[in-house]
Protein backbone atom coordinates (compact mmCIF):
# COMPACT_ATOMS: atom_id res chain seq x y z
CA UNK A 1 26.63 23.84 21.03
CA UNK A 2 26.18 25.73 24.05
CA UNK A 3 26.21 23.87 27.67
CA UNK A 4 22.75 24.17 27.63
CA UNK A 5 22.56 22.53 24.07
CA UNK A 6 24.59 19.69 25.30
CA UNK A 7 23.13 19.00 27.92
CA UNK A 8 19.72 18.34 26.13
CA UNK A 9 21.23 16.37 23.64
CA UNK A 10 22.91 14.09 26.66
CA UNK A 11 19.51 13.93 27.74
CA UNK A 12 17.76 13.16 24.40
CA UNK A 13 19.99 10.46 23.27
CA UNK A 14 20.12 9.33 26.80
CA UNK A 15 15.98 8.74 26.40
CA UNK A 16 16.78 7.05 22.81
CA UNK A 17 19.23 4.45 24.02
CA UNK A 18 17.15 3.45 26.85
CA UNK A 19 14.14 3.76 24.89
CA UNK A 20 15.56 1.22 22.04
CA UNK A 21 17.35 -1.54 24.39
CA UNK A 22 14.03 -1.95 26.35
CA UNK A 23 12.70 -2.34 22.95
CA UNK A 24 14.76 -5.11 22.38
CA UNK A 25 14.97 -6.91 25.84
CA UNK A 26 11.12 -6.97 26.28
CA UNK A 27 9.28 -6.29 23.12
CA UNK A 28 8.24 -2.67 21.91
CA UNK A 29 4.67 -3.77 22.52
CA UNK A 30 5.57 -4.37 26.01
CA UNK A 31 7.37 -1.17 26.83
CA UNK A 32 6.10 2.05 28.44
CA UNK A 33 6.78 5.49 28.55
CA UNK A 34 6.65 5.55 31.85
CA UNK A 35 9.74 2.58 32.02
CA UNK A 36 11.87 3.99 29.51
CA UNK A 37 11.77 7.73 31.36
CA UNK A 38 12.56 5.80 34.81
CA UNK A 39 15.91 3.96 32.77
CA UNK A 40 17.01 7.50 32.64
CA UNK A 41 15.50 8.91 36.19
CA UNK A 42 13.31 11.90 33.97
CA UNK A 43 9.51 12.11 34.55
CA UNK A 44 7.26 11.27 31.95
CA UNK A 45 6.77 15.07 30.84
CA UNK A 46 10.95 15.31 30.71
CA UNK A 47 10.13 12.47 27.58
CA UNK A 48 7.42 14.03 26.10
CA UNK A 49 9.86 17.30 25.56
CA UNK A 50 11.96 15.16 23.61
CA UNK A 51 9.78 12.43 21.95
CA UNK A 52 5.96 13.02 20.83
CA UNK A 53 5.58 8.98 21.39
CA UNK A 54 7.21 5.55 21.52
CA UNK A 55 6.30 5.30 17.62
CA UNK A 56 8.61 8.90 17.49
CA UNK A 57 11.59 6.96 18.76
CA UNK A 58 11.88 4.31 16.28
CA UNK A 59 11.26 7.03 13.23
CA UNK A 60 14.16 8.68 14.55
CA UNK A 61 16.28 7.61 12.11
CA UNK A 62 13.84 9.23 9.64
CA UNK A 63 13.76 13.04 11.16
CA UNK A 64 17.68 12.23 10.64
CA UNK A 65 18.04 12.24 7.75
CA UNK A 66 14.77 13.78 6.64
CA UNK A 67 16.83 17.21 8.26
CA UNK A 68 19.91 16.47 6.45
CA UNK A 69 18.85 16.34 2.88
CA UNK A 70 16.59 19.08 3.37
CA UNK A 71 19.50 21.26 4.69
CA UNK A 72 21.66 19.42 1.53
CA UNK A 73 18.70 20.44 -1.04
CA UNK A 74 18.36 24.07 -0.07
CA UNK A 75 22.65 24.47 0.17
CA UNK A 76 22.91 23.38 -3.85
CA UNK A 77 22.38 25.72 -6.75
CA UNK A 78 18.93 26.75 -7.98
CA UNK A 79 19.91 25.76 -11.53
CA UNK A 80 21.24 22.14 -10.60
CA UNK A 81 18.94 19.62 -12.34
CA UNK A 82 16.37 18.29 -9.21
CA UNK A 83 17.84 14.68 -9.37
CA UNK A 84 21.17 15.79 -9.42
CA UNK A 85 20.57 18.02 -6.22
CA UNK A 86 18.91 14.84 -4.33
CA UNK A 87 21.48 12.52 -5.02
CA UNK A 88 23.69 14.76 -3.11
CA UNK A 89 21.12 15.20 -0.59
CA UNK A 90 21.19 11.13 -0.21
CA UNK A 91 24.89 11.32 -0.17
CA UNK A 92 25.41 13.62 3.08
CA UNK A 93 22.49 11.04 4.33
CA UNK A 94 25.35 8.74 3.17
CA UNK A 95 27.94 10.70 4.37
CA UNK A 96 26.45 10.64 8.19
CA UNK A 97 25.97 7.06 8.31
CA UNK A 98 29.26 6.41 7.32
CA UNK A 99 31.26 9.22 9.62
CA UNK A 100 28.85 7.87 12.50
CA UNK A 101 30.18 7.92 15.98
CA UNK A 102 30.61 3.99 17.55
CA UNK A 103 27.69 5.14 19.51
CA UNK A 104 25.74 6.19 16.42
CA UNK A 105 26.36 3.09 14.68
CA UNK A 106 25.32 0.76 16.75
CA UNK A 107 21.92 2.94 17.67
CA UNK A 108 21.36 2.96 13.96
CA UNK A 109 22.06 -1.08 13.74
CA UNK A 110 20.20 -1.40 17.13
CA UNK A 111 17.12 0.47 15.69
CA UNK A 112 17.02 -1.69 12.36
CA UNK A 113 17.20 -5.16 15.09
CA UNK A 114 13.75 -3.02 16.76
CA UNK A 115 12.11 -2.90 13.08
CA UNK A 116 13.34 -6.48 11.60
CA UNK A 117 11.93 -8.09 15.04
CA UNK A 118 8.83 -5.76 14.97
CA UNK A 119 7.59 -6.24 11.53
CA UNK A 120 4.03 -3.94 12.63
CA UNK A 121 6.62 -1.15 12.95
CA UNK A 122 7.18 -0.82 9.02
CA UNK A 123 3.98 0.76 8.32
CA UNK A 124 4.97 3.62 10.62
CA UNK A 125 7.94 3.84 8.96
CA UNK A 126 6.43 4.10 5.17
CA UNK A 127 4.06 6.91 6.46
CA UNK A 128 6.91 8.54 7.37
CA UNK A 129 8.28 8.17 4.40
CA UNK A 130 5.44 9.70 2.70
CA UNK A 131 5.91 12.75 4.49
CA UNK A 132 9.19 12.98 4.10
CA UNK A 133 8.64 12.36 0.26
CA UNK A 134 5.43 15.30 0.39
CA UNK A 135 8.04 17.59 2.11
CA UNK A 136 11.33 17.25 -0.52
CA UNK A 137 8.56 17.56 -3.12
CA UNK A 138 7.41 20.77 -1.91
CA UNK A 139 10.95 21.56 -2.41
CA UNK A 140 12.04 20.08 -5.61
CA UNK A 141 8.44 21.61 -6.82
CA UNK A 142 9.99 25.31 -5.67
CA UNK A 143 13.25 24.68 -7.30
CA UNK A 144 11.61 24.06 -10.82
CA UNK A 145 8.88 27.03 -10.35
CA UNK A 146 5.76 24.79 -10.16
CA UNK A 147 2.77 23.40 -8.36
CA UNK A 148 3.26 20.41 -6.17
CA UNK A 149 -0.26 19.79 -6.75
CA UNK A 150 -0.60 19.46 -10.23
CA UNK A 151 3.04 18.54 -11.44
CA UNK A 152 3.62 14.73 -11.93
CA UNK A 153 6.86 14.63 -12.66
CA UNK A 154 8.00 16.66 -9.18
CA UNK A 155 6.61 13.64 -7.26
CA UNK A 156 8.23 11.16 -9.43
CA UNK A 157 11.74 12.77 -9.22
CA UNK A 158 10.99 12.54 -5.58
CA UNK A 159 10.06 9.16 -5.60
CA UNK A 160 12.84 7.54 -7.79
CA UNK A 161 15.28 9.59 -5.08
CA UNK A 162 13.65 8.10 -2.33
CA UNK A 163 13.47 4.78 -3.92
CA UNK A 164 16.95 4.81 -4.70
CA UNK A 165 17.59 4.90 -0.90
CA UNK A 166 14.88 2.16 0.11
CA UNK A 167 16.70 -0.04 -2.33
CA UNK A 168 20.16 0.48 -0.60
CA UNK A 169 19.59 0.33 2.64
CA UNK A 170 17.43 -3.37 1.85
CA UNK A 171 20.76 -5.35 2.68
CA UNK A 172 20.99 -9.28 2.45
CA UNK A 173 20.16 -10.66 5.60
CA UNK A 174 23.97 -10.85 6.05
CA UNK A 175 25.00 -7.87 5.34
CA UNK A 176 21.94 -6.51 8.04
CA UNK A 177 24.42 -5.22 11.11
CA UNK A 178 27.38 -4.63 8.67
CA UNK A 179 27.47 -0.99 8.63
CA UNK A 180 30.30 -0.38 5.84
CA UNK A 181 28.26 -3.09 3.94
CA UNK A 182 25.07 -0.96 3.94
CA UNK A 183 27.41 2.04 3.27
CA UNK A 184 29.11 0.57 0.06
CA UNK A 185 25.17 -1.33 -1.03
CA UNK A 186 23.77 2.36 -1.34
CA UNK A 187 26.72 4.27 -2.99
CA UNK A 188 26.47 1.50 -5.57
CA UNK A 189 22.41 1.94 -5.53
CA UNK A 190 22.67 5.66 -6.55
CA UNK A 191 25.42 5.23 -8.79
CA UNK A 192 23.06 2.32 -10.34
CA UNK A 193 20.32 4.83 -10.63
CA UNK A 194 22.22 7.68 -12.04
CA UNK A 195 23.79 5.76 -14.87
CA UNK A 196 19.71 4.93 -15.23
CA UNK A 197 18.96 7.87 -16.26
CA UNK A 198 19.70 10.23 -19.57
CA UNK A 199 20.56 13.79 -18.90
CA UNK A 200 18.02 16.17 -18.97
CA UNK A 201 14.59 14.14 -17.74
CA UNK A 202 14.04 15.81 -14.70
CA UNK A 203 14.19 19.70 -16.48
């Protein structure tokens, strides 16, 4: 990154922390635009350069990782069976989560205490799921040299993928703020789900 780069990350993640530790000190309900860009000293407008909404903040997560299996899908080789190229799409999701920063980790465990404690915020989070599902379809539907409209079996490729993930990442309660926990629960999810399968189904 350039200086300029940096300094709008410092600036974005500076929004995000403030953003999610009102979130949990008074209630996301409770919390404003206008008092998480005064945590930081930035206007209102400095926010809305960085984050579309409140609701954006607590998807963040989702553009994450959304961006890094997109990047992972369109990096592996056109020939590579589809299910084979998203499980190594949701392993360099993996692969960030476990190589996170201190600071990382405990945004990502701070930002799962925001959705257990704010149980209105899940349906934002399926939607975005959706889209994120409609979008690596798109792709997967590319790769094979067929309409995402009309071909089932794209969208249930992408689903099973996504699925896998949803399954790993739903911990026991215990293992909620136990980041190598939720690392080791999701390798053994898509190793579960590729051991499912028989070679071939997702030509």
């Amino acid at each position: 990154m350039g200086l300029r780069e940096r300094k709008k990350e410092k600036t974005r993640l500076a929004i995000l922390d403030a953003a999610i530790d009102l979130f949990l000190e008074q209630g996301y309900d409770s919390t404003t635009v206008e008092q998480i860009a005064g945590a930081v000293d930035v206007s209102p407008r400095t926010f809305f350069r960085y984050f579309t909404s409140k609701d954006h903040i607590v998807l963040w997560f989702h553009d994450h990782g959304e961006e890094i299996m997109r990047e992972t899908l369109q990096a592996r080789p056109a020939d590579e069976p589809p299910f084979t190229s998203l499980t190594h799409a949701l392993r360099a999701v993996l692969s960030d989560v476990a190589d996170s920063t201190p600071a990382d980790t405990q945004r990502f465990l701070k930002l799962r205490r925001v959705m257990e404690e704010h149980p209105h915020l899940v349906g934002l989070s399926v939607a975005r799921g959706t889209e994120t599902e409609r979008r690596l379809a798109d792709e997967i539907a590319a790769r094979r040299g067929v309409d995402p409209a009309q071909d089932q079996l794209t969208h249930l490729i992408v689903a099973f993928a996504m699925s896998t993930m949803r399954v790993g990442f739903e911990c026991p309660q215990s293992e909620q703020h136990d980041l190598p926990q939720i690392v080791s629960r999701l390798e053994t999810t898509i190793q579960l789900a590729e051991q499912s399968l028989r070679p071939g189904w997702d030509t």
